[in-house]
Coordinates of C-alpha atoms in Angstrom, one line a residue:
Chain A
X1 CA -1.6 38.2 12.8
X2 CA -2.0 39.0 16.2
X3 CA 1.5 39.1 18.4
X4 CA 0.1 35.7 20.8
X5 CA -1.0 34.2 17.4
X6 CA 2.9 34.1 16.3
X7 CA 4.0 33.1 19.7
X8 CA 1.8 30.3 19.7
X9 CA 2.9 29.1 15.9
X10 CA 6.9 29.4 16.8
X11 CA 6.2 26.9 19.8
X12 CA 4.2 24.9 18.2
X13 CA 6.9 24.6 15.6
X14 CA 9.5 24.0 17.3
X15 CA 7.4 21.6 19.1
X16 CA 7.0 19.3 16.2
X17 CA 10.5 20.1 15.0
X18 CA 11.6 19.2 18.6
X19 CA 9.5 16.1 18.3
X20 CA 11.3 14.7 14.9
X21 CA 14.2 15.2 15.9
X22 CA 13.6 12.7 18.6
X23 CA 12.2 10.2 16.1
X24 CA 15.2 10.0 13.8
X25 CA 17.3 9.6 16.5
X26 CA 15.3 7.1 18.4
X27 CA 15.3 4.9 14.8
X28 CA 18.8 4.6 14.6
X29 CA 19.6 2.8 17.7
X30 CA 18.3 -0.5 18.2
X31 CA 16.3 -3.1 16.2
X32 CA 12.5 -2.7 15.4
X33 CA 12.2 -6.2 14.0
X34 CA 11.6 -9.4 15.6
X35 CA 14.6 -12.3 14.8
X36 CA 13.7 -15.4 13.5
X37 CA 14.4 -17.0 17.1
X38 CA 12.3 -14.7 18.9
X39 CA 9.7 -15.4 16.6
X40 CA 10.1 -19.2 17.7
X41 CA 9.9 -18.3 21.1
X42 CA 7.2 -16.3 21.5
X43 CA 4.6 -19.2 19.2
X44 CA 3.2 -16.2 17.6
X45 CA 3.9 -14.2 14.0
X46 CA 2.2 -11.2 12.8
X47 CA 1.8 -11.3 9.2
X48 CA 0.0 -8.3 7.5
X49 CA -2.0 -9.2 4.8
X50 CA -5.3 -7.2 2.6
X51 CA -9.0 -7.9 4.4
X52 CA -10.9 -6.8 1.2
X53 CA -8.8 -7.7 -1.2
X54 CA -10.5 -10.8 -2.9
X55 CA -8.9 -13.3 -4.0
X56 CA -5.6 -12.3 -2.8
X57 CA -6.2 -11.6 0.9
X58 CA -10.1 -11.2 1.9
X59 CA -12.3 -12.6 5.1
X60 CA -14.9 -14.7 3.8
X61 CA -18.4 -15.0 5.6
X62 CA -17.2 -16.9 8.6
X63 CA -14.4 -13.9 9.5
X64 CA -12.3 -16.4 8.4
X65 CA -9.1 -14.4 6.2
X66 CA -8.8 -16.3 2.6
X67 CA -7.0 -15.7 -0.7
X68 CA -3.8 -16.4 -2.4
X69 CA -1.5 -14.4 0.2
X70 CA -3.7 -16.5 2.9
X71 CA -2.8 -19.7 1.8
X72 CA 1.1 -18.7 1.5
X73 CA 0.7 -17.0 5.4
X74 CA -0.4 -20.2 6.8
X75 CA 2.2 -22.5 5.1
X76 CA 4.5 -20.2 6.8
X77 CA 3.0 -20.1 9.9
X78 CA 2.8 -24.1 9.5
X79 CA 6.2 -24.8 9.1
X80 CA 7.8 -21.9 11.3
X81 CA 5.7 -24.1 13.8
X82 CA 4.0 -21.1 15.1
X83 CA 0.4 -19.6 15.1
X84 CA -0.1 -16.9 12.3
X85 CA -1.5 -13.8 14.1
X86 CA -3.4 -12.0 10.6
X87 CA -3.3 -8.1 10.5
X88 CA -5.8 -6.1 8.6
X89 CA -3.5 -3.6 6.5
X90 CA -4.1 -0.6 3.9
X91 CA -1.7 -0.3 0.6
X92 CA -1.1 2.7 2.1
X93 CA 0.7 1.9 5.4
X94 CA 1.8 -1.7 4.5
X95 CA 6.0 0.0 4.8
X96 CA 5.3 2.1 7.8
X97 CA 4.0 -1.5 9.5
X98 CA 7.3 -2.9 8.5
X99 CA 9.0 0.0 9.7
X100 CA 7.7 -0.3 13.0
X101 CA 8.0 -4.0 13.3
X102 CA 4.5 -4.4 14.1
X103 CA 4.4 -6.7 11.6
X104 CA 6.5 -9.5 11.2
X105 CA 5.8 -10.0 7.6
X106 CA 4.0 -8.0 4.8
X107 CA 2.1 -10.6 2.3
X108 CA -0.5 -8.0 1.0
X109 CA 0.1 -8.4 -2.9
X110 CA 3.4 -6.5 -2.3
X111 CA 5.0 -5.2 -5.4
X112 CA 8.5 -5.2 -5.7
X113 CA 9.8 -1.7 -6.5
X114 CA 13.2 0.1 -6.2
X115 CA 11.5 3.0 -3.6
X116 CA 10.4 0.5 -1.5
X117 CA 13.3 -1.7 -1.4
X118 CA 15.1 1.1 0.0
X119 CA 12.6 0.9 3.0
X120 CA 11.7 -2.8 3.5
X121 CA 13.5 -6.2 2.8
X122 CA 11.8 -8.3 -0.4
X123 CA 12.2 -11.9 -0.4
X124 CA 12.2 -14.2 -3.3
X125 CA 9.0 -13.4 -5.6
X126 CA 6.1 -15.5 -5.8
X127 CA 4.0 -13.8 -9.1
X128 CA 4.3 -12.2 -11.4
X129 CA 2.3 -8.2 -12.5
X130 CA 2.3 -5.9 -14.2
X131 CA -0.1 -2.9 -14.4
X132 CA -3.2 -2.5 -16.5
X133 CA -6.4 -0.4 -16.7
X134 CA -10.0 -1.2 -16.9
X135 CA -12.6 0.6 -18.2
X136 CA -16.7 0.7 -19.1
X137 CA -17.7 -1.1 -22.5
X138 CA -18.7 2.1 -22.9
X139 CA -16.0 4.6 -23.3
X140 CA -13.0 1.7 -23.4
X141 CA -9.7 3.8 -22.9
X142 CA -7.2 1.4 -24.8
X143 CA -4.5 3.7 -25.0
X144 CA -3.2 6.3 -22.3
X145 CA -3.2 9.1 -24.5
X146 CA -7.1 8.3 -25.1
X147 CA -8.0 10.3 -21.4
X148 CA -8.7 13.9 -21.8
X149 CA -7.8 16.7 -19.9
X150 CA -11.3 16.0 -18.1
X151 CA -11.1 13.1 -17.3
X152 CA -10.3 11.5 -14.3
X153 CA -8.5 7.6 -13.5
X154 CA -9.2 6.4 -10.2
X155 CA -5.7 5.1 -8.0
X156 CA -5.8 3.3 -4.6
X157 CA -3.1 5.2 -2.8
X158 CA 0.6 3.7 -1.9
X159 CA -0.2 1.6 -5.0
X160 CA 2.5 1.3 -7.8
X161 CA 0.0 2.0 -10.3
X162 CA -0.2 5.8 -8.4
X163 CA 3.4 5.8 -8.7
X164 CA 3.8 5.0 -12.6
X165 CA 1.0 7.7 -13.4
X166 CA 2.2 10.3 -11.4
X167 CA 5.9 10.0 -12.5
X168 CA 5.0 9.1 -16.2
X169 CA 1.5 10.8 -17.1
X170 CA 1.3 13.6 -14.9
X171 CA -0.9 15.1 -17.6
X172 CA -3.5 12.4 -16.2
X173 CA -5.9 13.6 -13.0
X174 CA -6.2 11.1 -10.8
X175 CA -8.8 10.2 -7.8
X176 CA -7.1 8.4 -4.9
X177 CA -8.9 6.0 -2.6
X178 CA -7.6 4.4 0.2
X179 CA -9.4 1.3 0.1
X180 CA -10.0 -0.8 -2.4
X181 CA -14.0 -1.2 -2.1
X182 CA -14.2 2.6 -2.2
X183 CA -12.2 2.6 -5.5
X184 CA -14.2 -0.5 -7.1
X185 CA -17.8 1.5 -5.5
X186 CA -16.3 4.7 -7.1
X187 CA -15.8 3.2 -11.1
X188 CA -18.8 1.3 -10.7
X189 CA -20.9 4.8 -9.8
X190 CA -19.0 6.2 -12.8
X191 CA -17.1 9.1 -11.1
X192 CA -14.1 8.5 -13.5
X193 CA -13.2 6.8 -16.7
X194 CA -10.6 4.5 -15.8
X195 CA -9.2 2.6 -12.5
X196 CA -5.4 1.7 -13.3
X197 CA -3.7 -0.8 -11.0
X198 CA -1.9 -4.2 -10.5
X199 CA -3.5 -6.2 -13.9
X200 CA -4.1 -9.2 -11.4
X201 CA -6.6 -7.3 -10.0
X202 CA -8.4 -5.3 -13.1
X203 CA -8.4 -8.6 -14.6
X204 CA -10.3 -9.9 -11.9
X205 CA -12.3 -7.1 -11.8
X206 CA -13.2 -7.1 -15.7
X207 CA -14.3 -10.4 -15.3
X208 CA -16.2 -10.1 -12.0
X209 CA -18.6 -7.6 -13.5
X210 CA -20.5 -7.2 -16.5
X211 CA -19.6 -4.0 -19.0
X212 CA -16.1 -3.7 -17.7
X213 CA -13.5 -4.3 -20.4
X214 CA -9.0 -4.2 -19.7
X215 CA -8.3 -1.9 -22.4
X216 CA -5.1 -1.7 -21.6
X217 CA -3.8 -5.5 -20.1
X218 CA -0.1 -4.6 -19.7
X219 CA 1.0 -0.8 -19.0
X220 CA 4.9 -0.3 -17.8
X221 CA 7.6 -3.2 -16.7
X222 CA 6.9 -6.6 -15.7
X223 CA 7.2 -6.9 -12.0
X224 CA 6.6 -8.9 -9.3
X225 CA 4.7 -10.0 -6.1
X226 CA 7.1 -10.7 -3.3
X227 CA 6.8 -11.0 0.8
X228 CA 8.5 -8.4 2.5
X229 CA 9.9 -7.6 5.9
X230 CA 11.2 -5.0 8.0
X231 CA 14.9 -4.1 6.8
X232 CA 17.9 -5.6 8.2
X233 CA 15.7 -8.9 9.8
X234 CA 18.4 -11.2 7.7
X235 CA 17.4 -14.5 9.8
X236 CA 13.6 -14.3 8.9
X237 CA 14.7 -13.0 5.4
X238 CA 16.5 -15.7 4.9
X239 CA 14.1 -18.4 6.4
X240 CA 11.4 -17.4 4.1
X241 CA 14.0 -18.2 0.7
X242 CA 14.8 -21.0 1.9
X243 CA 11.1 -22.0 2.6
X244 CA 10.1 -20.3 -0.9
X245 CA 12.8 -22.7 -2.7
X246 CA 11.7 -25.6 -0.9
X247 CA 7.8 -25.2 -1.6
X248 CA 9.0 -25.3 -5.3
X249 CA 9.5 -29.2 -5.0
X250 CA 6.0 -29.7 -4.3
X251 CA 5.1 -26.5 -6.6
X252 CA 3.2 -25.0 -3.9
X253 CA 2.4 -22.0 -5.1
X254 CA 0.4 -23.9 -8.1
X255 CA -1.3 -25.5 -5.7
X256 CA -2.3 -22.2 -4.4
X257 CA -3.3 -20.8 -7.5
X258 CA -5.5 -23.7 -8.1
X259 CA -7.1 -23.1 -4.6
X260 CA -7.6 -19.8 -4.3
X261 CA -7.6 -17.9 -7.9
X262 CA -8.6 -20.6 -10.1
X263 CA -12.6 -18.9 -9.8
X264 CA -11.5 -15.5 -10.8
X265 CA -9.2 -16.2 -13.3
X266 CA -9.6 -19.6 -15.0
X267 CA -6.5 -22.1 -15.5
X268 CA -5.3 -19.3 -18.6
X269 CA -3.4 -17.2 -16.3
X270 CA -1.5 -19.7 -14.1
X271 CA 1.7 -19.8 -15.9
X272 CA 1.6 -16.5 -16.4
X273 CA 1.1 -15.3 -12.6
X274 CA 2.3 -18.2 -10.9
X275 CA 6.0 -17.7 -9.8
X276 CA 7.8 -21.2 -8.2
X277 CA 11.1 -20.6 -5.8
X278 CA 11.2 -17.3 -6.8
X279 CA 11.5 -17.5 -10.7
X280 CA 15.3 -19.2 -10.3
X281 CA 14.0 -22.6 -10.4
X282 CA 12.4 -23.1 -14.0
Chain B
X1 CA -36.4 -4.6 -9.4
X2 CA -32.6 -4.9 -8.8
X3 CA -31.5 -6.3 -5.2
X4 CA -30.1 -3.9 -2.3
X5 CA -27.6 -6.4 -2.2
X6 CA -28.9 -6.5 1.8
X7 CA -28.9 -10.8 2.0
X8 CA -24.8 -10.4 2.3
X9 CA -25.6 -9.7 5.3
X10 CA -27.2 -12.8 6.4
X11 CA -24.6 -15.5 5.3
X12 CA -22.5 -17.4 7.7
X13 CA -21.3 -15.1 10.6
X14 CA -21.8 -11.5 8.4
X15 CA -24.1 -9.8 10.7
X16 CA -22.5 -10.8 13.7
X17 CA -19.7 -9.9 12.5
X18 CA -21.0 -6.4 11.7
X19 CA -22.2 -6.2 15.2
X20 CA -18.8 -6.9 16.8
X21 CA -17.2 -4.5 14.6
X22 CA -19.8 -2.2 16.2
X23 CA -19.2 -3.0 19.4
X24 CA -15.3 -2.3 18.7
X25 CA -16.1 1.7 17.6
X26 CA -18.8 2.1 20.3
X27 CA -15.9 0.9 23.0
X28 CA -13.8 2.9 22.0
X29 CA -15.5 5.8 21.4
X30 CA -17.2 4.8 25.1
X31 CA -13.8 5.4 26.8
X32 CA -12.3 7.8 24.9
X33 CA -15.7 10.2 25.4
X34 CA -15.0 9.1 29.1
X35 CA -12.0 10.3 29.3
X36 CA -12.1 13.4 27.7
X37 CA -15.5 14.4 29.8
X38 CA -13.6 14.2 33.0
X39 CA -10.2 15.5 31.9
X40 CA -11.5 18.1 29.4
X41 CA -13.6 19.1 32.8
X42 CA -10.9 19.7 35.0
X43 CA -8.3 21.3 32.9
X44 CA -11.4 23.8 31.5
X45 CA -12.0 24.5 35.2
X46 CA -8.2 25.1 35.3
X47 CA -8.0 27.1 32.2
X48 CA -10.3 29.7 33.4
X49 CA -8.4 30.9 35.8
X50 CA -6.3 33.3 35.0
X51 CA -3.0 31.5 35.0
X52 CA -0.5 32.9 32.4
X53 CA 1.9 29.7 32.1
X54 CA -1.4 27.3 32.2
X55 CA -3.2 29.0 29.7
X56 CA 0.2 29.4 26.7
X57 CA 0.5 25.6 27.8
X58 CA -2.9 24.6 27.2
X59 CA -3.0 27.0 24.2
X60 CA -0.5 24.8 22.5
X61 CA -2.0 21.7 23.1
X62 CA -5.2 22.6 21.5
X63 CA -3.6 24.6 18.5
X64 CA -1.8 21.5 17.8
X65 CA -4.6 19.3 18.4
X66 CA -7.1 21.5 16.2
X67 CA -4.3 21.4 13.3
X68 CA -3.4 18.2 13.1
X69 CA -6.2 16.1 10.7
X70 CA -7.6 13.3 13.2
X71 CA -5.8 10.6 10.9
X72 CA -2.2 11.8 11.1
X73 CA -2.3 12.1 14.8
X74 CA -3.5 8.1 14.8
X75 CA -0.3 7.6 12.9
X76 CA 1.6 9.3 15.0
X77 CA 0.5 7.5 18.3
X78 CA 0.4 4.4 16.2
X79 CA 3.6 4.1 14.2
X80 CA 5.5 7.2 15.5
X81 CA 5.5 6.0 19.3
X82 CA 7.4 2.6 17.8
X83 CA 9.8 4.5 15.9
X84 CA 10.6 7.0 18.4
X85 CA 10.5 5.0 21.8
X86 CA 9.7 1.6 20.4
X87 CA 6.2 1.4 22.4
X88 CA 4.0 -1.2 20.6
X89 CA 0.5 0.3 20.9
X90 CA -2.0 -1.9 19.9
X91 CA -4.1 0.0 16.9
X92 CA -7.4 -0.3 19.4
X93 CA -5.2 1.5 22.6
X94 CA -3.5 4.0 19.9
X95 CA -7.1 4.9 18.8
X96 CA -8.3 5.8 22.6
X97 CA -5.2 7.9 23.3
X98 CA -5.9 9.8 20.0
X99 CA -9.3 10.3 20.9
X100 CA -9.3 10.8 24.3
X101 CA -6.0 13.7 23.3
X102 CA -8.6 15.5 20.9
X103 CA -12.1 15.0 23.1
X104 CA -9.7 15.9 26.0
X105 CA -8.7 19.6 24.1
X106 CA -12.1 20.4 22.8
X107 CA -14.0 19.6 25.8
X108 CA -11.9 21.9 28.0
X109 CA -12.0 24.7 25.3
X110 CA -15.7 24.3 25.4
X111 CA -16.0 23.8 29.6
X112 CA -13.8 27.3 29.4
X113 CA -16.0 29.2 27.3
X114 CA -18.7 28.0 29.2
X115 CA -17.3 28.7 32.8
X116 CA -16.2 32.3 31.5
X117 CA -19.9 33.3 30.0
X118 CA -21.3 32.9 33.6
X119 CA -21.6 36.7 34.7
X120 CA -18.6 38.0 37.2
X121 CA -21.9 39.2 39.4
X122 CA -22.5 35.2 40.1
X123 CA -18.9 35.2 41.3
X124 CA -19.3 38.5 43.5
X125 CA -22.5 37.6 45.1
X126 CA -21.7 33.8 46.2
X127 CA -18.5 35.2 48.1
X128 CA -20.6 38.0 49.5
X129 CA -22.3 35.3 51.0
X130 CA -19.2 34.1 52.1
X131 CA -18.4 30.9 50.3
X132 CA -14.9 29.5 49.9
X133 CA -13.6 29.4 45.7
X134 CA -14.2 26.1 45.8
X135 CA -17.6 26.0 47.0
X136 CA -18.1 29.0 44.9
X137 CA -17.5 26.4 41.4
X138 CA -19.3 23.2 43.1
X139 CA -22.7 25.2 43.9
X140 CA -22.8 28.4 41.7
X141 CA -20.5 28.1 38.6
X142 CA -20.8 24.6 37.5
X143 CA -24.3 24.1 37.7
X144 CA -24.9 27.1 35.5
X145 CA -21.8 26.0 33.1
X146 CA -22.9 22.7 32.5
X147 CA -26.2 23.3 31.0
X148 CA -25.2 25.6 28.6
X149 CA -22.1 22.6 27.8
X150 CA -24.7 20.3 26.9
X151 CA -25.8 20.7 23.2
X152 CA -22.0 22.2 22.3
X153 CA -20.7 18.4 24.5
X154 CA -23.5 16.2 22.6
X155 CA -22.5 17.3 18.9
X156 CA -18.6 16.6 20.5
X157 CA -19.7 13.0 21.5
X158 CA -21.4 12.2 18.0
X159 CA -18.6 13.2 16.5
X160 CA -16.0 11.0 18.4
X161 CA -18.4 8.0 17.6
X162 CA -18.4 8.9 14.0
X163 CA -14.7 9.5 13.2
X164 CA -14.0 5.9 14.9
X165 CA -14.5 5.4 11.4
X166 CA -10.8 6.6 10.6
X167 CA -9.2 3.6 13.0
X168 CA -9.1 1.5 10.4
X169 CA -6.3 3.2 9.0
X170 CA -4.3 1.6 12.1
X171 CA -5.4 -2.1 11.4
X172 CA -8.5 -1.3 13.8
X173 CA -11.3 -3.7 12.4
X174 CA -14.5 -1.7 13.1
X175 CA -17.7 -1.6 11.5
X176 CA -16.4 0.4 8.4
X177 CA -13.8 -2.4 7.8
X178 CA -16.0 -5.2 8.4
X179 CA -18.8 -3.7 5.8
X180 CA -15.8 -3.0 3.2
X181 CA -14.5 -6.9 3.9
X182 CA -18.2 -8.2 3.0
X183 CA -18.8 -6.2 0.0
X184 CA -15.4 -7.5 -1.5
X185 CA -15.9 -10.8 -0.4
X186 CA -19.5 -10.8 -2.1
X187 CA -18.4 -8.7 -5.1
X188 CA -18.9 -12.0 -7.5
X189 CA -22.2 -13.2 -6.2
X190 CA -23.7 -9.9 -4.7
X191 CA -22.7 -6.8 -7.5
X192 CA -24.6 -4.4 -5.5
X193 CA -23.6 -5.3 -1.8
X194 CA -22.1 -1.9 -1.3
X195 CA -25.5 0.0 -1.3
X196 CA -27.2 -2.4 0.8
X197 CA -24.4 -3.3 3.1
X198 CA -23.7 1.1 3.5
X199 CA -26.9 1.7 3.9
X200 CA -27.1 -1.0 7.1
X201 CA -24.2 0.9 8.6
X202 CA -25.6 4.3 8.0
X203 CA -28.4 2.6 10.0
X204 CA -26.1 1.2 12.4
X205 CA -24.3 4.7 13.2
X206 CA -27.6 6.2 13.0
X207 CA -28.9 4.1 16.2
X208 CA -25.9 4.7 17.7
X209 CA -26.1 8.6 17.6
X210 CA -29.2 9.1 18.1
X211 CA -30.1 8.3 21.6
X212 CA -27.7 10.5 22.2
X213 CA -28.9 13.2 21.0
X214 CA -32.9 12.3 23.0
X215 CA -30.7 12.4 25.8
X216 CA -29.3 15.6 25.3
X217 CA -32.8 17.1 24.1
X218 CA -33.9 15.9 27.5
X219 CA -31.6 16.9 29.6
X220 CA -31.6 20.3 28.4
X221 CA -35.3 20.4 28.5
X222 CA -35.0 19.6 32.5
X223 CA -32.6 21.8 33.5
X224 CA -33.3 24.7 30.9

């Protein structure tokens, strides 16, 4: 390495290291979030939701955004009294947009998860998951151990399906997408043998498209599908379990179901997926 | 024969749609390749002199820019100015000042190599005719620069309007997004959507390269 080559490399290094610094420091003083009052004020909430993520959040032909996280954004937006403001987010930066406040709230079929409590705020759940993987009729993989060392299962990163694998079955090779139509295009073309994620939407998936079977329906821990929002924002966190509770009366989120997911997955799954006032209220 | 899955594209609002999330990269890509002509200009012009501070400065700024994968610098303008300063770019002004940061660095790395290829004698003759410095660059140097710029400049520009494909990533809904919101709203009643919807935005980013690339096949053919 030439002697301006290293010069060049310890700048820059202490550049970025300079530049960190001033990060960490700038997010410990004051609030990124927006209170519940200031919310109010301003007539306007930002809720981050999936754009291509049919049936939970998608935009339908009109540009108009749809799905099951939809119909629970505007309900908020409804009674909060404000307009909802939708925000077109990745599973990959859905905690960095609560981080930041630039959301107010996350409803992108966000999984509840110990990692990511430690980051963001979960309110009460409203459905239940778990994961599951779907194969060709083909090859069907029902059982983990059934993928060779060739083989490879497709992931959408920042997903808690990429999380199991990789901490449970790092034997498996994976192929990460970042979007979920690059992922569904991917399986479809046949580049791998598997696609694991939430079951919700293999399910879906399986029974969108002919040849696809859900070999494997139910793979780790139950969990479940909860808003989230940027840690520390107690007023809004609060608002939305007190709202969540409420909707219970009228079972809302039923009602929602029956709206938006009834096409994909028939009336057999509502019990099963559906979640009212956050599971306390059966 | 099986359907390209092109009709998508004509229910309700899809193709407009698709043309506003056109006109979303081409703006931005329009003003960040603005920017970066005129600043990456200048700061070449300065870079070529032989200014020791100047040049480590600018040094660093493209080493870090030429580093630094396209996408994590949109996250950093993005998310990092909020948690650092708590600025709330929007994704579409977080996308410009990415672009116009990385345009900006290669464009004066490219205006330098260019100014420096023109041969010293060029310098030495136009002040033997006695013309200031400056008049020296406005009627010798940059003439001569500029042309050779232009097919180095033109591959920069396509390549600005192809990566808007990353902004996205920030919550940017451009053509990419829109195509991949269509698909999966179609999946059901449309299977194979995705090669006939891809295939229109190959198209799409086709139309919107090429001109540029007559232009630049013209241009050069004038002032070769």
């Amino acid at each position: 390495m030439k002697k301006a080559t290293i010069k060049v490399t310890a700048i820059l290094v202490l550049l970025v290291l300079a530049l960190a610094s001033l990060a960490s420091a700038g997010a410990e003083g004051g609030k990124v979030y927006r209170t519940l009052d200031e919310i109010k004020e301003s007539g306007k909430i930002n809720i981050g939701v999936f754009s291509d993520k049919n049936p939970f959040g998608y935009v339908d032909e009109n540009g108009e955004y749809q799905g099951y996280d939809v119909y629970f954004a505007r309900r908020i937006g409804k009674d909060l009294g404000v307009e909802v403001n939708f925000v077109s987010t990745e599973a990959a930066n859905r905690v960095e947009y609560l981080e930041t406040g630039k959301v107010d709230i996350i409803l992108a079929n966000f999984t509840v998860t110990a990692e990511r409590a430690e980051k963001v705020d979960f309110a009460l759940p409203y459905m239940n998951v778990a994961l599951g993987v779907v194969s060709p009729k083909s090859r069907v993989i029902r059982d983990l151990s059934e993928i060779g060392a060739e083989d490879q299962v497709i992931v959408i990163s920042g997903t808690t399906a990429e999380d199991y694998l990789i901490k449970n079955n790092p034997e498996i090779q994976l192929q990460k997408y970042d979007t979920y139509a690059n992922a569904k295009t991917a399986l479809e073309n046949g580049s791998a043998v598997a696609w694991a994620n939430d079951n919700t939407e293999v399910i879906a998936f399986a029974l969108e498209n002919e040849g696809y079977e859900v070999g494997i329906p139910s793979l780790g821990s139950q969990d479940t599908i909860a808003p989230a929002v940027s840690k520390g924002n107690e007023t809004l966190l609060a608002w939305i379990n007190e709202e969540i509770i409420a909707l219970a009366e009228e079972k809302f989120f039923h009602a929602d179901y029956e709206a938006t997911l009834v096409d994909t997955y028939g009336l057999d799954y509502e019990e099963s997926l559906v979640l009212e006032g956050g599971g306390q209220a059966k | 024969m099986q359907s390209l899955g092109v009709e998508v594209l004509f229910k309700g609002k899809n193709f407009a749609r698709l043309m506003g999330g056109m006109w979303t990269a081409l703006k931005i890509s329009l003003v960040s390749i603005a920017i970066s002509m005129v600043l990456g200009l200048l700061l070449g012009m300065l870079v070529s002199r032989k200014n020791r501070v100047l040049r480590g400065v600018m040094r660093c700024y493209l080493e870090f820019i030429h580093i630094m994968p396209q996408m994590v610098l949109l996250f950093l303008v993005f998310f990092g100015t909020s948690k650092a300063f708590g600025w709330n770019l929007s994704g579409e002004l977080s996308s410009v000042i990415v672009f116009s940061l990385w345009g900006t660095a290669e464009m004066s790395d490219l205006v330098r190599g260019a100014v420096t290829s023109v041969p010293k004698i060029q310098y030495e003759s136009a002040m033997a005719l006695g013309m200031t410095p400056a008049q020296v660059n406005r009627y010798v140097i940059l003439p001569q620069a500029v042309r050779r710029l232009i097919p180095q400049s033109i591959n920069l520009i396509t390549r600005m309007i192809k990566t808007t494909s990353l902004v996205l990533m920030v919550g940017v809904v451009e053509i990419l997004k829109v195509a991949q919101q269509i698909i999966e709203a179609n999946r059901k009643a449309s299977p194979n959507a995705a090669f006939g919807v891809y295939l229109t935005v190959f198209l799409l980013y086709f139309l919107l390269c090429w001109p540029v690339s007559l232009l630049a096949k013209h241009l050069e053919k004038r002032w070769g």
